[in-house]
GROMACS .gro file of C-alpha atoms in nm:
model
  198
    1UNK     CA    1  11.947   9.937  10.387
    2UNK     CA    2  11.841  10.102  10.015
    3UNK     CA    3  11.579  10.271   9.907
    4UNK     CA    4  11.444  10.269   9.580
    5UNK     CA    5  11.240  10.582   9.400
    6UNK     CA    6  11.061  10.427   9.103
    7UNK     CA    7  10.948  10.716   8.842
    8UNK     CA    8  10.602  10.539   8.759
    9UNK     CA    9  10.493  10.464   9.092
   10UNK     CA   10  10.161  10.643   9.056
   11UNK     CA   11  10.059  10.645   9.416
   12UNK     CA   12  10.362  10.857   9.482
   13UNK     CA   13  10.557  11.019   9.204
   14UNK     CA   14  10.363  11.181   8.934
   15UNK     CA   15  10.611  11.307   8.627
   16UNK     CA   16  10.480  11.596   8.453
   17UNK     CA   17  10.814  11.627   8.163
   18UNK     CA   18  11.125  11.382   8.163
   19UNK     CA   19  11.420  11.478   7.956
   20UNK     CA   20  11.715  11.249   7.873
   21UNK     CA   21  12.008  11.305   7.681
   22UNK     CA   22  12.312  11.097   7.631
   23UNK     CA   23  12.648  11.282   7.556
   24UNK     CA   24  12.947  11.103   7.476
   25UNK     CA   25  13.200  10.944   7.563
   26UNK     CA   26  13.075  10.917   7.905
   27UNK     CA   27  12.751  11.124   8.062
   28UNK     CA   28  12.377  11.156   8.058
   29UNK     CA   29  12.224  11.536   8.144
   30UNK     CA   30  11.845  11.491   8.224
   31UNK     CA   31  11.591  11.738   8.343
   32UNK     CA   32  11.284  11.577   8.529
   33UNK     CA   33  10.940  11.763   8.663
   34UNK     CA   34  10.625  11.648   8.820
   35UNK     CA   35  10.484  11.578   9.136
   36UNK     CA   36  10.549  11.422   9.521
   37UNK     CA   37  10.337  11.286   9.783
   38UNK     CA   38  10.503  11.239  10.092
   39UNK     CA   39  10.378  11.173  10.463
   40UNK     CA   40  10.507  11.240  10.782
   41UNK     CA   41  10.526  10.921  10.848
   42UNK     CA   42  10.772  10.797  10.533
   43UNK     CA   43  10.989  11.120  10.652
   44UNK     CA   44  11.028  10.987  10.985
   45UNK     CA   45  11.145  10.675  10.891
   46UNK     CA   46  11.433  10.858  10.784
   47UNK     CA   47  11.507  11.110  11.023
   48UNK     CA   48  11.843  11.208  11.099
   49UNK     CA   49  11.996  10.981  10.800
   50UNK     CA   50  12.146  11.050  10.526
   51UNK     CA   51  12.042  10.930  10.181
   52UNK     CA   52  12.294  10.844   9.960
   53UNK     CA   53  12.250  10.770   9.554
   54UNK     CA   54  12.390  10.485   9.445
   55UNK     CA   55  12.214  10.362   9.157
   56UNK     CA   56  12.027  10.538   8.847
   57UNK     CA   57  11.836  10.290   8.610
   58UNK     CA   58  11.738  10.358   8.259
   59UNK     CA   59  11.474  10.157   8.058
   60UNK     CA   60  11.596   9.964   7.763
   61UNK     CA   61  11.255   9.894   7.536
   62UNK     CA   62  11.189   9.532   7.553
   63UNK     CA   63  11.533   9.431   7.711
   64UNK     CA   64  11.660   9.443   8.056
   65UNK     CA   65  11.709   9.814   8.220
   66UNK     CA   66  12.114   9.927   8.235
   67UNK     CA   67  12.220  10.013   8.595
   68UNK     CA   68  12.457  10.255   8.599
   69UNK     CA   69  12.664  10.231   8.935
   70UNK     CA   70  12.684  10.533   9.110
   71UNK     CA   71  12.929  10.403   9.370
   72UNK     CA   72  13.217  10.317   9.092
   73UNK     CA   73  13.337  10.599   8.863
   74UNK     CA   74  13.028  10.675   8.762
   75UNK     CA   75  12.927  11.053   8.931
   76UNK     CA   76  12.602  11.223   9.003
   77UNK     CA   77  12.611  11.604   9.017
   78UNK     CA   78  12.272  11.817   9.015
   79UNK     CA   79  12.270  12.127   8.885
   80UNK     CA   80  11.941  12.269   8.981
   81UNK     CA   81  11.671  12.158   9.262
   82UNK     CA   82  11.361  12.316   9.287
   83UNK     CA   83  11.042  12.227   9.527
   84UNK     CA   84  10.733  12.411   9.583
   85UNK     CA   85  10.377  12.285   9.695
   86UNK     CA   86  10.099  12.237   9.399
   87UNK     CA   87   9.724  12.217   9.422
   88UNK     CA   88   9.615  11.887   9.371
   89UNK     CA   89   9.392  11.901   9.093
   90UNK     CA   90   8.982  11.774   9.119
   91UNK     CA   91   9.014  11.416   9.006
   92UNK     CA   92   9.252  11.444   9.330
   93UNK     CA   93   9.068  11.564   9.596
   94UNK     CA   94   8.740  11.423   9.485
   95UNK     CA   95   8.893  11.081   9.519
   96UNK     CA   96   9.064  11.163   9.858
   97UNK     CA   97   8.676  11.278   9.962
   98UNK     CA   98   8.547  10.954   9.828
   99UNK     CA   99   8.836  10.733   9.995
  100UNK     CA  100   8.713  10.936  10.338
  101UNK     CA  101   8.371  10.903  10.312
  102UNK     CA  102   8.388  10.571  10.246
  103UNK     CA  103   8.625  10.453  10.558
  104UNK     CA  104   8.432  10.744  10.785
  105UNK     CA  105   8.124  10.457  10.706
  106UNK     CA  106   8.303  10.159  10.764
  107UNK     CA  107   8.469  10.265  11.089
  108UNK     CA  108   8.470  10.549  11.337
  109UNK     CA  109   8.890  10.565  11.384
  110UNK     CA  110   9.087  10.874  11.341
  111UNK     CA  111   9.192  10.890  10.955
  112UNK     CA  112   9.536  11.024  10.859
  113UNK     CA  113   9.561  11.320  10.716
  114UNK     CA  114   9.619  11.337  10.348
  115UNK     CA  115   9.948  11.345  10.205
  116UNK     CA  116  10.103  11.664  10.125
  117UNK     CA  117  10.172  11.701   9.722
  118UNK     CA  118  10.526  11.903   9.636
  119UNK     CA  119  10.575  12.002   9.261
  120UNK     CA  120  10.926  11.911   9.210
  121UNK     CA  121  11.236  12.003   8.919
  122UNK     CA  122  11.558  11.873   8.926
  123UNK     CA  123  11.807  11.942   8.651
  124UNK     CA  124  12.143  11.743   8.658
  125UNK     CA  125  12.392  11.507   8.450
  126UNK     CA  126  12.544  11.176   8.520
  127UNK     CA  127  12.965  11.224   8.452
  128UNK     CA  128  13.220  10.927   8.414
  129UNK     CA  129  12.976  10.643   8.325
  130UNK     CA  130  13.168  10.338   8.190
  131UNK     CA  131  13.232  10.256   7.851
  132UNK     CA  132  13.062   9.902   7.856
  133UNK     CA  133  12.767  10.043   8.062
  134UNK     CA  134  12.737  10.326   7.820
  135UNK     CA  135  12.714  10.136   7.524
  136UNK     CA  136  12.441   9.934   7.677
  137UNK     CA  137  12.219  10.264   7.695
  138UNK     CA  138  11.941  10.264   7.386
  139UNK     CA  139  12.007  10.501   7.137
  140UNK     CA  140  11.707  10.727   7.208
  141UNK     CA  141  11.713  10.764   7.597
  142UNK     CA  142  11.382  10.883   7.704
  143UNK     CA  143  11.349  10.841   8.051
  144UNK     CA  144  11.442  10.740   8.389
  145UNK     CA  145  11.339  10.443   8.539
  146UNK     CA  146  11.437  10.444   8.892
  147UNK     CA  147  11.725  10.595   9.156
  148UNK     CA  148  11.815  10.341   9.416
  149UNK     CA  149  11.924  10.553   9.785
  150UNK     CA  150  12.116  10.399  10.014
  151UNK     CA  151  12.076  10.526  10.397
  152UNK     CA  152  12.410  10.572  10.581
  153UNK     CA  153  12.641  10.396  10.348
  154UNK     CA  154  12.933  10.533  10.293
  155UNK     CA  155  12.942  10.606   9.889
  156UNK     CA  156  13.201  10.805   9.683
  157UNK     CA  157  13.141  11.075   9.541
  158UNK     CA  158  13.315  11.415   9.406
  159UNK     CA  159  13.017  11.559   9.295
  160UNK     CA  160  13.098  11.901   9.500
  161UNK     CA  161  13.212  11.988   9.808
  162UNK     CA  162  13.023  11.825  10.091
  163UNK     CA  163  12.858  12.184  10.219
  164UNK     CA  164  12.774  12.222   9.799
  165UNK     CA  165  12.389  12.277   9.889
  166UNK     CA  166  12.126  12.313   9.592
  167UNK     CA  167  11.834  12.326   9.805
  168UNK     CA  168  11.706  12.330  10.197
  169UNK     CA  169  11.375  12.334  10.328
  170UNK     CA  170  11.166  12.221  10.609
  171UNK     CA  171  10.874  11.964  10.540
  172UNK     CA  172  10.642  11.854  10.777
  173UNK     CA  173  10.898  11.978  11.058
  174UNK     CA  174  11.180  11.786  10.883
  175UNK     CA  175  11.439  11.976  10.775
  176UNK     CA  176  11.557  11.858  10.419
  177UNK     CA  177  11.901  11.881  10.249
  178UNK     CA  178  12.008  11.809   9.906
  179UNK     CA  179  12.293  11.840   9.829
  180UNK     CA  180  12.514  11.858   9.458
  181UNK     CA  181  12.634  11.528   9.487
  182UNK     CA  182  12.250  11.396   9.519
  183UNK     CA  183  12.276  11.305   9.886
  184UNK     CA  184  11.958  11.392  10.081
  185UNK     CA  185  11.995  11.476  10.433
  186UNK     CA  186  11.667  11.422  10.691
  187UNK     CA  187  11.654  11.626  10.968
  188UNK     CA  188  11.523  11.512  11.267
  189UNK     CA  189  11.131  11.658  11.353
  190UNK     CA  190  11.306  11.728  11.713
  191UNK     CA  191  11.485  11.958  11.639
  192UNK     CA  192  11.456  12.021  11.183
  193UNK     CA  193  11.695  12.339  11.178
  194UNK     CA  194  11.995  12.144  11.337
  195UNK     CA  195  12.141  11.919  11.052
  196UNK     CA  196  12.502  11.803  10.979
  197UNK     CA  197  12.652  11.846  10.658
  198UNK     CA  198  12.870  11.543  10.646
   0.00000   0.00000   0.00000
């Protein structure tokens, strides 16, 4: 099972500032900001995994993205992580009223609660990439496209030792790990402090 995180999904990533640079022979360093909705309910469908990177895409213009394979030489280490809850501004909660109001009419059945928005940074750089897969990168790189996650699978990596941690934090009762290498560990909402560095 994979997971994919695509940077202009606007119902649930909002970037603020994306910063790409390519440095030869072989690595990318980027530095992206903006904003996260997440539910309870998308964090329990991954409690107690482990979320493993495995792909990074970059846009190419008019051509086909380039893939660069995380799971082959190509390594993922972040540098800095950090997450903090913003105010979602008035466009936001004006349409969240109107999205309410409008469902309280048509029916009388509990509503979920609205998502919780995180403000998020993460610095980092992308070592070892391939020579073939480098050279397909566009001059300019200006972005990210997407990070594909895969749940469980066994990737490698020697981004860091595996108890390197950049950041931990409880959400919605989950405890959340990431760690250097870009592996995300979800805590189970039974017990959030109580997760396993693997």
């Amino acid at each position: 099972m994979s997971n994919t995180v695509r940077f202009d999904d606007a119902e649930s990533v909002r970037l603020s500032n994306v910063t790409v640079e390519t440095r030869p022979p072989d690595g990318l360093e980027f530095r992206v900001e903006g904003t996260l909705r997440a539910t309870e309910t998308l964090l329990g469908e991954f409690a107690g995994t482990t979320l493993n990177p495995v792909r990074v895409t970059v846009p190419d213009g008019d051509a086909d993205s380039v893939a660069i394979d995380l799971t082959g030489p190509a390594t993922l280490r972040l540098e800095t992580v950090d997450v903090g809850v913003a105010t979602p501004d008035g466009d936001d909660i004006a349409a969240g009223l109107d999205a309410l109001r409008s469902s309280a009419d048509e029916d009388r059945e509990p509503i979920e609660p609205p998502p919780d928005v995180l403000s998020f940074t993460v610095e980092g750089e992308i070592r070892d990439v391939p020579s073939e897969t480098f050279a397909a990168l566009p001059a300019a790189v200006s972005s990210l496209e997407s990070i594909t996650f895969a749940v469980e699978d066994s990737v490698r990596s020697d981004g860091g030792r595996a108890d390197d941690v950049v950041l931990e934090c409880t959400l919605l009762g989950y405890g959340i790990v990431v760690r250097r290498d870009g592996s995300i560990v979800v805590g189970s909402a039974e017990r959030p402090g109580n997760i396993d560095l693997l």
